[in-house]
XYZ file of N, CA and C in Angstrom:
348
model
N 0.845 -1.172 0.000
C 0.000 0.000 0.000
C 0.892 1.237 0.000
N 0.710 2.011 -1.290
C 1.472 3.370 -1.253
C 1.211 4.276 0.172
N 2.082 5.167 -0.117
C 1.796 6.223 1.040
C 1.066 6.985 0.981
N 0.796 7.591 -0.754
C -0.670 8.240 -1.012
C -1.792 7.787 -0.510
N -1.991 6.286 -1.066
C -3.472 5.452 -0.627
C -3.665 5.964 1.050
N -2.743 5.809 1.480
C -2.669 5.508 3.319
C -3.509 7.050 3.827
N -3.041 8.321 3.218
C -3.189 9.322 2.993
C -4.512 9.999 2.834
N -4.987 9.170 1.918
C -6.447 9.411 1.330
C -7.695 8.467 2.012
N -6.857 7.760 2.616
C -7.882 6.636 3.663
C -8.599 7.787 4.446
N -9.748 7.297 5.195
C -10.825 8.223 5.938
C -10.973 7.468 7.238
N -10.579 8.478 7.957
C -10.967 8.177 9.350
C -11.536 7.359 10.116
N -13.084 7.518 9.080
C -14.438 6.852 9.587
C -14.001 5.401 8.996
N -12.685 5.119 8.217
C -12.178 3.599 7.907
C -11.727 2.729 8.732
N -10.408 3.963 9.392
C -9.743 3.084 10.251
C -9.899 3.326 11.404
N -10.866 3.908 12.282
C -11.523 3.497 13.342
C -11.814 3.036 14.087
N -12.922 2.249 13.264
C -13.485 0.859 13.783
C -12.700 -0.241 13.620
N -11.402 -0.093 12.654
C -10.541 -0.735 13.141
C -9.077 -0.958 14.356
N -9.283 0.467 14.395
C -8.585 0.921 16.331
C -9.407 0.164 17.282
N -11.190 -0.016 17.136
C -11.946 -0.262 18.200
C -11.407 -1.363 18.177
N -11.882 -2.197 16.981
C -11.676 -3.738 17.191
C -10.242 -4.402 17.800
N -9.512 -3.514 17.465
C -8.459 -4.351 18.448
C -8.229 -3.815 19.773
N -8.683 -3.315 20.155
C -8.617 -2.046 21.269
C -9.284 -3.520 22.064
N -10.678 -3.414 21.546
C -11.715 -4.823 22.311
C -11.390 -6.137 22.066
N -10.470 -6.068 21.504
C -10.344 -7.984 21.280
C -8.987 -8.207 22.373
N -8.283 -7.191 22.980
C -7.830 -6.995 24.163
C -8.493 -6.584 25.625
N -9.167 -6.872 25.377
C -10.398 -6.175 26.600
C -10.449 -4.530 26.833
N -9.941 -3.532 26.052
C -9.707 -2.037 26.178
C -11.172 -1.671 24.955
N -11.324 -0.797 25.641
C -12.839 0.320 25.402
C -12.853 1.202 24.100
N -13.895 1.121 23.596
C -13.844 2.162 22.700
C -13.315 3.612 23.060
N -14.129 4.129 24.001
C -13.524 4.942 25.200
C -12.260 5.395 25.475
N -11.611 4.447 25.530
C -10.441 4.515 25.839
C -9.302 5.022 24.526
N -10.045 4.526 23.517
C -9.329 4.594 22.023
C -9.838 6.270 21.921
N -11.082 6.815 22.256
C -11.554 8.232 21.874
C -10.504 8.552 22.677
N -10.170 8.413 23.890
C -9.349 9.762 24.353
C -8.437 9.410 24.266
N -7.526 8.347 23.943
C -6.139 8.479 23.041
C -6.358 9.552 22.026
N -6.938 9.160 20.882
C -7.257 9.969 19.754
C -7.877 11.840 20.275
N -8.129 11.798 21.249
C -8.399 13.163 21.690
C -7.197 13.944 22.305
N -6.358 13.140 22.623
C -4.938 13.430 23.717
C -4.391 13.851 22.215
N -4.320 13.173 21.346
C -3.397 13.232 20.461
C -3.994 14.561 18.906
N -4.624 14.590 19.002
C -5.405 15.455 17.927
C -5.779 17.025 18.363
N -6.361 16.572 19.976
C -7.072 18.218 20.273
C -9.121 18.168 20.038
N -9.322 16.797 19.543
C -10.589 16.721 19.182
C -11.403 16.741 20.409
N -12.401 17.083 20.109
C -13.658 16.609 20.911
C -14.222 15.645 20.860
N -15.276 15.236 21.609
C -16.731 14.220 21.226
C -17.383 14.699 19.694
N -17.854 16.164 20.032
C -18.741 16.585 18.874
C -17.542 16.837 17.464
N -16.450 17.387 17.528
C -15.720 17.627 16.561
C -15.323 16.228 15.841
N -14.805 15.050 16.726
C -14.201 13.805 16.438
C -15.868 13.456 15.615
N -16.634 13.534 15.632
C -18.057 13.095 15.322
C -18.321 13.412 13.623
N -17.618 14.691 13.589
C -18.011 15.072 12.346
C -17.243 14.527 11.436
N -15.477 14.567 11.876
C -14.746 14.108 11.299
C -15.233 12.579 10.312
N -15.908 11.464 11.244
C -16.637 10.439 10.634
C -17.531 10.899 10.023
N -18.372 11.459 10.077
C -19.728 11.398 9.124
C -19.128 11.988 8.041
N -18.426 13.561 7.943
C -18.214 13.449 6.882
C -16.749 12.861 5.576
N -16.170 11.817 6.459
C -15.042 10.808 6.239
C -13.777 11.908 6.034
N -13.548 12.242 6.939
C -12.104 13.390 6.570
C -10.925 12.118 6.329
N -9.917 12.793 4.978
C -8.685 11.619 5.137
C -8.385 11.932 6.221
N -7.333 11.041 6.234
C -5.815 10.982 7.536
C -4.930 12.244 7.209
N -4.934 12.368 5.743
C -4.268 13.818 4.961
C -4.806 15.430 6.017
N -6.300 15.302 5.932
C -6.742 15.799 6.337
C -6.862 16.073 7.720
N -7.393 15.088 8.183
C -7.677 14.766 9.982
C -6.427 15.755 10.523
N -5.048 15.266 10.259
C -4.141 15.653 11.009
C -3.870 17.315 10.940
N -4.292 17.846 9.062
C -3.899 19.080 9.133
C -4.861 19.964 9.645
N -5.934 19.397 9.731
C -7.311 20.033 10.643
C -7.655 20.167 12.051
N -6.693 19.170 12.582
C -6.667 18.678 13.661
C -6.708 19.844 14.842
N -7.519 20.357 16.032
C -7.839 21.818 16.565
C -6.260 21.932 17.138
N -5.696 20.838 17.952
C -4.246 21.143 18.508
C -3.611 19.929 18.473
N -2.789 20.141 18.036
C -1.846 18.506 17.851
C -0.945 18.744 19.170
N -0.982 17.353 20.302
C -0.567 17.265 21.785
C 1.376 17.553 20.909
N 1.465 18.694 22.374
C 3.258 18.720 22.098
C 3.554 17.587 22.570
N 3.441 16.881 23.468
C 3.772 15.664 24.023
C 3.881 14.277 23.293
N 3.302 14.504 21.910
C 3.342 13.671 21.090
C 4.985 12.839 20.932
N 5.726 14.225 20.642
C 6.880 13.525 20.494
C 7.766 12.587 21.692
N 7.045 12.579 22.501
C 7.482 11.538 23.867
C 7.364 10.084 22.951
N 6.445 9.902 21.874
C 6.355 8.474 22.032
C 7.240 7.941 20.719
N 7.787 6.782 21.169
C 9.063 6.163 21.130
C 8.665 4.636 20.924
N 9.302 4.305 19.850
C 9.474 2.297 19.530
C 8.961 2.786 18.469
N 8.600 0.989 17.831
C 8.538 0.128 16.934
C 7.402 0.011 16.229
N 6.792 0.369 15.535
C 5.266 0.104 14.684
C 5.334 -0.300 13.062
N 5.078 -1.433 12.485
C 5.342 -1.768 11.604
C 6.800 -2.146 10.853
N 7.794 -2.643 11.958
C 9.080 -2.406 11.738
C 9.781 -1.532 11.188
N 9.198 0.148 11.594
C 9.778 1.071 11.910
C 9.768 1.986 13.499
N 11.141 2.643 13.802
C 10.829 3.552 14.929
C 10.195 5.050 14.636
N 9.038 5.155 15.381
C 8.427 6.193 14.713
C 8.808 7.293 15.270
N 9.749 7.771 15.957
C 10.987 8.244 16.351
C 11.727 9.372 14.977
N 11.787 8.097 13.862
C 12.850 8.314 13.465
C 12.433 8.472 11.517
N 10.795 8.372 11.942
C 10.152 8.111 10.316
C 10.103 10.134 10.059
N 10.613 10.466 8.928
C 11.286 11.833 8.645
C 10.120 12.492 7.919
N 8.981 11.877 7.210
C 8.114 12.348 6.558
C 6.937 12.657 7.509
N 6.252 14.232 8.152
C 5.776 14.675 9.008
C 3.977 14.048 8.926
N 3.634 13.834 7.913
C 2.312 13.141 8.006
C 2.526 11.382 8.384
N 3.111 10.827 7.902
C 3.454 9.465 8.175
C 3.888 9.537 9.603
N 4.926 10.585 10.366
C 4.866 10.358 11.640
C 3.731 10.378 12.489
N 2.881 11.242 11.896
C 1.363 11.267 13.092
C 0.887 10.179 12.979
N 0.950 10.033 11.458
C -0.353 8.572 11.435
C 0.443 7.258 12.014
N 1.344 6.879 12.327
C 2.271 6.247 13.249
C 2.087 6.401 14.662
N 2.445 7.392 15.285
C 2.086 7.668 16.608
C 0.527 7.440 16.722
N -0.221 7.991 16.054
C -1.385 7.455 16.540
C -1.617 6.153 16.498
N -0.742 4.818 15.209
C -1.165 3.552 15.870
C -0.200 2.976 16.582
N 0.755 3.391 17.040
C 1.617 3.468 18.334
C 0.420 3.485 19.461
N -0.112 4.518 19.656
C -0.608 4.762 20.507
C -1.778 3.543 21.291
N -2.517 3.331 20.239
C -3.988 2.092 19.561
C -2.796 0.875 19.414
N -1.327 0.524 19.578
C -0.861 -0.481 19.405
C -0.415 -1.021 21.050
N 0.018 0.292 21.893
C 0.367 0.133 23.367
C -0.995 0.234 24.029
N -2.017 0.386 23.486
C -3.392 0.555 24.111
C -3.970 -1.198 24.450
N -3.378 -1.937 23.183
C -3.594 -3.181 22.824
C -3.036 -4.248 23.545
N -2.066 -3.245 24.353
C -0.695 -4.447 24.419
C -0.965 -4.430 26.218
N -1.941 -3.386 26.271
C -2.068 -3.480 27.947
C -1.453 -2.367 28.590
N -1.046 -1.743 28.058
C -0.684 -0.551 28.615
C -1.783 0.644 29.831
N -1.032 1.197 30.744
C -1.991 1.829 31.570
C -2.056 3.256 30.728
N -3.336 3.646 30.773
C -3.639 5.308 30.380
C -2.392 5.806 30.403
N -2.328 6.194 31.684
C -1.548 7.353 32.059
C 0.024 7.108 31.073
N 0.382 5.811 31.247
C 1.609 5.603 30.205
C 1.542 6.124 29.279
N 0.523 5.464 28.498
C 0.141 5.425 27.257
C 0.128 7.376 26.653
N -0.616 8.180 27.704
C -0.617 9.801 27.234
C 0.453 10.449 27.942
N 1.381 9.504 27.854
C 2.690 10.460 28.480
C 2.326 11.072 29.989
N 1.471 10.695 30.497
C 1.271 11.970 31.678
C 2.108 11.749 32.881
């Protein structure tokens, strides 16, 4: 899968695929919104629209109300890369965010997980 395709994917796609693994670990949808809220700046009602009206990932991120400074705390391995160290600035978000939905999976506590 190019990096364009990845790009032009919609939100309201990969989602419900954050939920599903989020829950096939016993972790909450819930829990996946306020990752994705820690990390974006979204709301309930803002994150809402984003799905209905399918914003890309292109999009999501450059729309995004405040992107967390704290972002860059997170560190390792996602797809056998360190996302650390991936140099292209949209591919790093969309990384950290399944960094984020990947340590969410793995059992990680909140508070780890949003740097706090």
């Amino acid at each position: 899968m190019g990096r364009q395709h990845i790009y032009e994917m919609t939100m309201a796609r990969i989602y419900p695929l954050y939920i599903t693994k989020a829950e096939r670990k016993n972790r909450t949808k819930e829990e996946v919104d306020t990752i994705i809220q820690w990390l974006t700046g979204h709301d309930a009602p803002s994150f809402s629209l984003v799905l209905e009206n399918e914003v890309t990932l292109k999009d999501f991120f450059a729309e995004a109300p405040q992107l967390n400074p704290a972002r860059h705390l997170i560190k390792g391995v996602i797809c056998g890369v360190r996302v650390e160290e991936i140099e292209e600035p949209l591919m790093q978000e969309i990384r950290y965010m399944d960094k984020l939905i990947d340590e969410l999976a793995k059992g990680k506590k909140m508070e780890k997980i949003l740097r706090a």
